[in-house]
GROMACS .gro file of C-alpha atoms in nm:
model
  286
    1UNK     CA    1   0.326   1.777  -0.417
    2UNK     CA    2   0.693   1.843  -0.261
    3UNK     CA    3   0.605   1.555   0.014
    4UNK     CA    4   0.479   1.310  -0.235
    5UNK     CA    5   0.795   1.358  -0.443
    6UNK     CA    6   1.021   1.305  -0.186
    7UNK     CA    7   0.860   1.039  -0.060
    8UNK     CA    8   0.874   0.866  -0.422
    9UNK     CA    9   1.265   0.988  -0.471
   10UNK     CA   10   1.475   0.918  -0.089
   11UNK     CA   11   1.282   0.596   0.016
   12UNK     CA   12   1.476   0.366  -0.199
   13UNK     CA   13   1.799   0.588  -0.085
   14UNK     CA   14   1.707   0.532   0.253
   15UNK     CA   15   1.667   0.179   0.268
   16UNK     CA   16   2.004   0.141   0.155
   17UNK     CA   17   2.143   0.354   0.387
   18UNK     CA   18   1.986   0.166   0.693
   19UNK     CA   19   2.034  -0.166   0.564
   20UNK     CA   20   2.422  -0.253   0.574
   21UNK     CA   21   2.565  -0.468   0.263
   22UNK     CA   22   2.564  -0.768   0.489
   23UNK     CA   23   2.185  -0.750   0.551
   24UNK     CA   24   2.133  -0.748   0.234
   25UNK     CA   25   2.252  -0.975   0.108
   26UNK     CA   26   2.107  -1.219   0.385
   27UNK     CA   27   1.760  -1.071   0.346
   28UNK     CA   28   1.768  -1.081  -0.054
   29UNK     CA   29   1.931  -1.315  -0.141
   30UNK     CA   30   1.716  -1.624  -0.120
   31UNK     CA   31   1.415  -1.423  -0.196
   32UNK     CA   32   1.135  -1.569  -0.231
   33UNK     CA   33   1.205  -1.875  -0.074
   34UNK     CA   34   1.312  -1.724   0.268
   35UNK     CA   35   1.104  -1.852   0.612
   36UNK     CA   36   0.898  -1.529   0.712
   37UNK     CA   37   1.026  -1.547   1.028
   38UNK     CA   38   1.377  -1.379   0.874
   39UNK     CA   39   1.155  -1.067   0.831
   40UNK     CA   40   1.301  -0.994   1.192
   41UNK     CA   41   1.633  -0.976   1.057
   42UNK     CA   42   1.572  -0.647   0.873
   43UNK     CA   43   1.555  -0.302   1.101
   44UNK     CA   44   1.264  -0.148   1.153
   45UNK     CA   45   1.371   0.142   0.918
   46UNK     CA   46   1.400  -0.002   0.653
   47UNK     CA   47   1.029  -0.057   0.639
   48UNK     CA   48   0.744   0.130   0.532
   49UNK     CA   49   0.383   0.081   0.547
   50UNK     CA   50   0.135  -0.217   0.433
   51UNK     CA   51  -0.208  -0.328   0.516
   52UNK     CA   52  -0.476  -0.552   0.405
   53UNK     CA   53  -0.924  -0.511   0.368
   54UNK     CA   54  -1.111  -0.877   0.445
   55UNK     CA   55  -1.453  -0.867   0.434
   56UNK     CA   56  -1.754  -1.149   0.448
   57UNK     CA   57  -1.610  -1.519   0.507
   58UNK     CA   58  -1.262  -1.355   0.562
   59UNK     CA   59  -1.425  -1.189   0.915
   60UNK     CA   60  -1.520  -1.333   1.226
   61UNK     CA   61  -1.832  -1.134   1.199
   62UNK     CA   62  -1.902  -1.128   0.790
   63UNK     CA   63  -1.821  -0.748   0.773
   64UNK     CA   64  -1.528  -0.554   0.686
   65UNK     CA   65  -1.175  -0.487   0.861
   66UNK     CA   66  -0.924  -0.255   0.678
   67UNK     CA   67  -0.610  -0.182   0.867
   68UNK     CA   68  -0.333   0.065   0.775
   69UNK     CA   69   0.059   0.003   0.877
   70UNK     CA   70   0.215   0.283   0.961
   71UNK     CA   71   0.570   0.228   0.984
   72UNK     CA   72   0.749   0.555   1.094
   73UNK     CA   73   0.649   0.548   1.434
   74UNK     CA   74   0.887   0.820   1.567
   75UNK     CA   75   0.670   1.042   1.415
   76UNK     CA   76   0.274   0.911   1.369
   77UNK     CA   77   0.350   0.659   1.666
   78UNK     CA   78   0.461   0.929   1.903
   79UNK     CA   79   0.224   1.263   1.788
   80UNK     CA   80  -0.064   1.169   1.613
   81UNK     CA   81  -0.410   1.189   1.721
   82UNK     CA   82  -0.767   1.071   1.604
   83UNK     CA   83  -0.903   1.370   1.511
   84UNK     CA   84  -1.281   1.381   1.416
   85UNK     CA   85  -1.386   1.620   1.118
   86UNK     CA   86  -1.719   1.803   1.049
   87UNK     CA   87  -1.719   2.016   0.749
   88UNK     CA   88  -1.986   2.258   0.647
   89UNK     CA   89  -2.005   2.047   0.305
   90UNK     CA   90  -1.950   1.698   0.247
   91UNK     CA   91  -1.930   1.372   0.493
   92UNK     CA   92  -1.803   1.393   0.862
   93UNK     CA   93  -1.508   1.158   0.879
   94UNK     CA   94  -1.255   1.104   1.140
   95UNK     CA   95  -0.883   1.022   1.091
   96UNK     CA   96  -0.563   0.907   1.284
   97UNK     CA   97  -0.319   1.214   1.214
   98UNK     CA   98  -0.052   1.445   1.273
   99UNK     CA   99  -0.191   1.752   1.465
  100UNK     CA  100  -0.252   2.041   1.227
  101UNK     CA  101  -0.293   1.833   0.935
  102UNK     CA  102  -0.517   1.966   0.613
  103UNK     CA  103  -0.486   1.605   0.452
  104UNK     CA  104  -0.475   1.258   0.595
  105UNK     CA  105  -0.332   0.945   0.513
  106UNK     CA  106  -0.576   0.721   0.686
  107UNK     CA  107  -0.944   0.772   0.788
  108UNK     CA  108  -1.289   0.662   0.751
  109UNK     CA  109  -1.613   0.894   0.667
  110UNK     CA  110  -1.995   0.852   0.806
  111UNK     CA  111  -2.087   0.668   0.500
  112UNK     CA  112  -1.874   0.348   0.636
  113UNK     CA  113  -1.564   0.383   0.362
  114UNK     CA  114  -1.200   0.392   0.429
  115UNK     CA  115  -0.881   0.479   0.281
  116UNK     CA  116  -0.528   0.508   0.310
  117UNK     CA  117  -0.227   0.570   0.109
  118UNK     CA  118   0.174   0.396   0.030
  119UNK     CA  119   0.402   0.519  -0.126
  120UNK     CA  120   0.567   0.379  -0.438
  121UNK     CA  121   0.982   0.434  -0.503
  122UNK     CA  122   1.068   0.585  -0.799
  123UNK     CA  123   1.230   0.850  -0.974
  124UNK     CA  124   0.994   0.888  -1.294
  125UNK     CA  125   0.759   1.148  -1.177
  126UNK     CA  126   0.604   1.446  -1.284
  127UNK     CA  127   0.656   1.750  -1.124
  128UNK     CA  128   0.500   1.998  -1.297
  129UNK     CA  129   0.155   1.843  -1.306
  130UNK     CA  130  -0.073   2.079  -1.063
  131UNK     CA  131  -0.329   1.922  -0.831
  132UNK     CA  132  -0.329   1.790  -0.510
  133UNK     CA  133  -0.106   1.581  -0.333
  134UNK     CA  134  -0.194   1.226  -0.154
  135UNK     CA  135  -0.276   1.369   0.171
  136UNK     CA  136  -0.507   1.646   0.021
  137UNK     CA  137  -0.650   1.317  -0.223
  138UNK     CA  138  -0.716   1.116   0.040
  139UNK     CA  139  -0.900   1.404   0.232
  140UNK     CA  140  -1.135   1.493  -0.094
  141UNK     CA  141  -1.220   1.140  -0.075
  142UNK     CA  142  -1.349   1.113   0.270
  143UNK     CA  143  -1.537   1.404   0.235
  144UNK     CA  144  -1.743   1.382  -0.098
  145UNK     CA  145  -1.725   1.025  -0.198
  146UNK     CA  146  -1.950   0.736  -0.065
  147UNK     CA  147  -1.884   0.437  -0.190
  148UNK     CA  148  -1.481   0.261  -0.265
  149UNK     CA  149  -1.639   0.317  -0.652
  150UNK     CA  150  -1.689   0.684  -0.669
  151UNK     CA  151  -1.326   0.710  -0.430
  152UNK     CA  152  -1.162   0.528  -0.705
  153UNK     CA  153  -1.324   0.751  -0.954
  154UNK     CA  154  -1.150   1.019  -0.845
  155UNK     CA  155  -0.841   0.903  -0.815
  156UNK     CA  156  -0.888   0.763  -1.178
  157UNK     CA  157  -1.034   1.096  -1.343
  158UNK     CA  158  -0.694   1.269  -1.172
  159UNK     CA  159  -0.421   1.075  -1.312
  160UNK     CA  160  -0.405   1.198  -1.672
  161UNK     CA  161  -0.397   1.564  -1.560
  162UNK     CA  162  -0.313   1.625  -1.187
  163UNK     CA  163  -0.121   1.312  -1.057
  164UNK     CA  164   0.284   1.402  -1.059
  165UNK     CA  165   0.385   1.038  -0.810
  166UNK     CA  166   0.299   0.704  -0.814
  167UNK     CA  167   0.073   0.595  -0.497
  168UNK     CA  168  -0.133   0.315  -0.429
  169UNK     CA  169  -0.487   0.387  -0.238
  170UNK     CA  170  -0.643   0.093  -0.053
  171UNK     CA  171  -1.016   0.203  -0.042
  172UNK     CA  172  -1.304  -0.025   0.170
  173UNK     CA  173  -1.642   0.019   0.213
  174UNK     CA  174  -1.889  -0.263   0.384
  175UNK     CA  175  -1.894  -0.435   0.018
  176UNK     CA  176  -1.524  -0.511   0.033
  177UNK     CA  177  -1.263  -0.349  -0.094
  178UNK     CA  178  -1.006  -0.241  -0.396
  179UNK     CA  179  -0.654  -0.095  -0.420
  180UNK     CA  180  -0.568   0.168  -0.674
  181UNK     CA  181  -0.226   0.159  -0.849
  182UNK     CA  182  -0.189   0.491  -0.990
  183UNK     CA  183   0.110   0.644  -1.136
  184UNK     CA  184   0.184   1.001  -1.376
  185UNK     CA  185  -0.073   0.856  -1.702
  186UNK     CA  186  -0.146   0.542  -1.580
  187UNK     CA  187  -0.365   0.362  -1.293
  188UNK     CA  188  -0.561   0.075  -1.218
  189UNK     CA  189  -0.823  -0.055  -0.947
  190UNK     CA  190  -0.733  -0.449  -0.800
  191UNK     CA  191  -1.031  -0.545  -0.671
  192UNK     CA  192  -1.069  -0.803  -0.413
  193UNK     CA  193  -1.163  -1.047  -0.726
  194UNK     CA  194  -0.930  -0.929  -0.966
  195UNK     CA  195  -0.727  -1.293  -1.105
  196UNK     CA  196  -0.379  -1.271  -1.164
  197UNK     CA  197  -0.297  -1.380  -1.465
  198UNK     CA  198  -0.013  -1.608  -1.379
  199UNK     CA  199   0.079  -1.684  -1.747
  200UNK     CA  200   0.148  -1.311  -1.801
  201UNK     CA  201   0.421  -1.289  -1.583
  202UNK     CA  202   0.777  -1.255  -1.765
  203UNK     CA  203   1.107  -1.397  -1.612
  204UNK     CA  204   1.207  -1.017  -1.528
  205UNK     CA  205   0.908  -0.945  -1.299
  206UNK     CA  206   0.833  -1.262  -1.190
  207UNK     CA  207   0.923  -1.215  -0.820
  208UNK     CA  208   0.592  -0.987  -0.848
  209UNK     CA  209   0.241  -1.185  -0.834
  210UNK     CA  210  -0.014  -1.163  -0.642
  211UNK     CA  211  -0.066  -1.384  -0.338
  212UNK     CA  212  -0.424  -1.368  -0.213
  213UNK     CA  213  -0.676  -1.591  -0.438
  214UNK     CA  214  -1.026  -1.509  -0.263
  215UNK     CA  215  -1.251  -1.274  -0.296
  216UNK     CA  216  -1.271  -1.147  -0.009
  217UNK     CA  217  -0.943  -1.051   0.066
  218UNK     CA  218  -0.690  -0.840  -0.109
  219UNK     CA  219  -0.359  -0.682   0.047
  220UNK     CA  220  -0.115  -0.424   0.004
  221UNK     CA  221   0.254  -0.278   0.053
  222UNK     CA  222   0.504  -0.076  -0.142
  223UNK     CA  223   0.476  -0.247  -0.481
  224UNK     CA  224   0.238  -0.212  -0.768
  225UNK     CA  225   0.093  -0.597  -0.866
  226UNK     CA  226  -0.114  -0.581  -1.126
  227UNK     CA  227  -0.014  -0.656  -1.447
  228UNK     CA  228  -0.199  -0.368  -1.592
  229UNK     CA  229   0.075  -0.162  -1.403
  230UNK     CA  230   0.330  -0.359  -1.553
  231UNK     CA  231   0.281  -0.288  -1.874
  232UNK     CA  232   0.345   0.101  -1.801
  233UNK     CA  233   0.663   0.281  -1.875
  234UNK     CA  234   0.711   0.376  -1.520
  235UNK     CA  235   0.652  -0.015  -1.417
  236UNK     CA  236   0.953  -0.125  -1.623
  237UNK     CA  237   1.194   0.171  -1.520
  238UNK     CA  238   1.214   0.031  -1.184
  239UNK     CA  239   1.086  -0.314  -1.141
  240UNK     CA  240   1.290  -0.547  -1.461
  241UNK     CA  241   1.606  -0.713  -1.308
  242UNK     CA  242   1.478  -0.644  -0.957
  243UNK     CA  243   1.741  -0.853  -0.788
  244UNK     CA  244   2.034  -0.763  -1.086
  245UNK     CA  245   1.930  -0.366  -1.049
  246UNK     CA  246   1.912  -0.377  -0.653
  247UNK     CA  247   1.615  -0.229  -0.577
  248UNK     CA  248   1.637  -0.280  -0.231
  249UNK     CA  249   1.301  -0.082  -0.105
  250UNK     CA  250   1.049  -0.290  -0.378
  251UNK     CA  251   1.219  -0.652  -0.286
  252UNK     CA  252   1.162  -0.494   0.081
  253UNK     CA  253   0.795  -0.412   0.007
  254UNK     CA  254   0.710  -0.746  -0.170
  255UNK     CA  255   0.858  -0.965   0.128
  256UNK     CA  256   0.641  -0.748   0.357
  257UNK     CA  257   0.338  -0.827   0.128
  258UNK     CA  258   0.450  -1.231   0.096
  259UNK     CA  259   0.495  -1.244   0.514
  260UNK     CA  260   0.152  -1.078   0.603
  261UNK     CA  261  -0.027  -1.274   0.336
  262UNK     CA  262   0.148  -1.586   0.535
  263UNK     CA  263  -0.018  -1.443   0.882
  264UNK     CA  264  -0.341  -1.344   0.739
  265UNK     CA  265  -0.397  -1.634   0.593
  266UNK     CA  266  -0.325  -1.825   0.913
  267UNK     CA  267  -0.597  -1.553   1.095
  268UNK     CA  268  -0.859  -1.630   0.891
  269UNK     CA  269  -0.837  -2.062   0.862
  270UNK     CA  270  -0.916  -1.991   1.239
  271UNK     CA  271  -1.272  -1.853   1.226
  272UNK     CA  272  -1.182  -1.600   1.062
  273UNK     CA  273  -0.986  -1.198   1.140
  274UNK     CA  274  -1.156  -1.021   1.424
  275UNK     CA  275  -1.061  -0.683   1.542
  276UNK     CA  276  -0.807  -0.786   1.830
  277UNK     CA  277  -0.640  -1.049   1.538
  278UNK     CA  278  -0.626  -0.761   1.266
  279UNK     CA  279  -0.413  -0.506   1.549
  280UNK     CA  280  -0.181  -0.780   1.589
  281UNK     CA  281  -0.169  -0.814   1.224
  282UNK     CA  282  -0.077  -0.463   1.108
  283UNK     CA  283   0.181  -0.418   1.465
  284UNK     CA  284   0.415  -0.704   1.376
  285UNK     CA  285   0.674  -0.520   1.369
  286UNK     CA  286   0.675  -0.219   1.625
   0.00000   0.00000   0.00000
C-alpha cells in the first residue's frame, strides 16, 4: 500500500518540478486546442503511462491488441524482464516486470485476458484500509480470473473495504475490453460501449470527455472519464478549476489521452492497428 500511496501523493509534485513555469504555460495554456505535435515540447518526465485495447473492426486481424505505456524507462526500460509464471493454483500467466517482483503491473494469463494498471494523482486516500496493493491486485487477477468480467469483479467487490488509492485497471480479453476507475468507496467499469453523456458535462470539468465513440475501442491515461467518477467526492477534490487550480499532472494525462486518440484513430482508418502499428503507438515518446 506504501507504493500505491506515493505514487497517488509525489506524481503531481513531480511534474511540477520537471516542468519549468515556462513550459507550462506553453503546454497548458491553449489546452485543448493545441496541435498534438506540441506533445514534444513537454520532457519525457513529466509523463506517465497510457495505453489503449481495440478489438474486431478496430484490428487488422478482427482480434484484440492491448498495449501498456510504460513511461519510467530508467527503471522498467532498463531492468525488466518477461517473466513467465506457473503457480500450483490458479492460471499460468506471464508478465513484463521488475526482477523479484510478487505483483505486476502488466501481464496476460492462459485464458487470453490482460491487464495493467495507472496511477491516478491525488491526495484523498485512505491509508488505513488493509488489502492489497495494485501490483498484488493485478497479480490476483491474472491468476484466478478468466474473463475482463470476473477481473473487474474483483476489483469492484474490493473498493468498499480494501482499496486505500485511486487506480484505473485497463482489463482485455478476446471480447474487447473495459477500464476500471476505482477510487477509496467508489469505482466504475467504461466499457468499450459505454456513451458519454456529453450533456452531463459542467463548465468546471469540461476539459474531461471522452474521445473514442466506437465500440471497439476504448483508451486510457492518468485521468478518470467517466462521469460516474465525477460525481465522487474524490473526483471534485482534484479535477474542478483544472486550469485555475493547476493541476499540472491531470491536464498532462488528458493531453496524452487527446494525442494518442489522434494517432489511433489515424492507425485504424488504414486497415486497421496491427501489432507492428500498436508498438509504435504506445513508444511515441521514448
Amino acid at each position: 500500500m506504501a507504493f500505491d500511496v506515493l505514487c497517488a501523493w509525489l506524481y503531481p509534485i513531480a511534474i511540477s518540478v520537471y516542468m519549468s513555469d515556462e513550459q507550462k504555460e506553453t503546454f497548458f495554456n491553449n489546452h485543448p486546442e493545441m496541435n498534438p505535435e506540441e506533445l514534444n515540447n513537454v520532457p519525457k518526465e513529466a509523463h506517465s503511462c497510457d495505453g489503449f485495447i481495440a478489438t474486431g473492426d478496430a484490428t487488422a486481424t478482427g482480434g484484440t491488441i492491448m498495449t501498456r505505456d510504460f513511461m519510467i524507462s530508467p527503471a522498467l526500460g532498463n531492468y525488466a524482464v518477461m517473466m513467465r509464471y506457473k503457480p500450483d493454483k490458479g492460471n499460468d500467466f506471464v508478465a513484463c516486470n521488475m526482477p523479484g517482483f510478487v505483483g505486476l503491473g502488466v501481464g496476460m494469463n492462459d485464458k487470453q485476458v490482460a491487464i495493467g494498471v495507472d496511477m491516478i494523482s491525488g491526495v484523498l486516500t485512505n491509508p488505513i484500509a488493509v488489502g492489497m496493493g495494485c501490483l498484488l491486485k493485478c497479480r490476483w487477477i491474472m491468476q484466478y480470473d478468466d474473463t475482463k468480467e470476473e477481473g473487474a469483479e474483483t476489483i469492484d467487490g474490493d473498493v468498499s473495504v480494501a482499496t486505500g488509492v485511486p487506480w484505473i485497471y485497463p482489463i482485455a480479453d478476446m471480447e474487447g475490453g473495459l477500464v476500471c476507475e476505482s477510487a477509496p468507496w467508489t469505482f466504475f467499469a467504461r466499457t468499450d460501449d459505454y456513451v458519454f453523456p456529453e450533456e452531463e458535462v459542467d463548465q468546471n470539468s469540461g476539459v474531461i470527455r471522452q474521445i473514442e465513440n466506437r465500440d471497439d475501442l476504448i483508451l486510457f491515461a492518468n485521468h478518470y472519464i467517466s462521469t460516474e467518477m465525477r460525481e465522487s467526492d474524490f473526483f471534485s477534490s482534484i479535477y474542478e478549476n483544472l486550469e485555475a487550480n493547476g493541476h499540472y499532472a491531470t491536464l498532462d494525462s488528458i493531453y496524452r489521452y487527446e494525442f494518442q486518440a489522434y494517432q489511433v484513430e489515424n492507425a485504424i482508418a488504414s486497415d486497421g492497428i496491427t501489432s507492428e502499428d500498436a508498438i509504435a503507438l504506445c513508444n511515441y515518446h521514448s
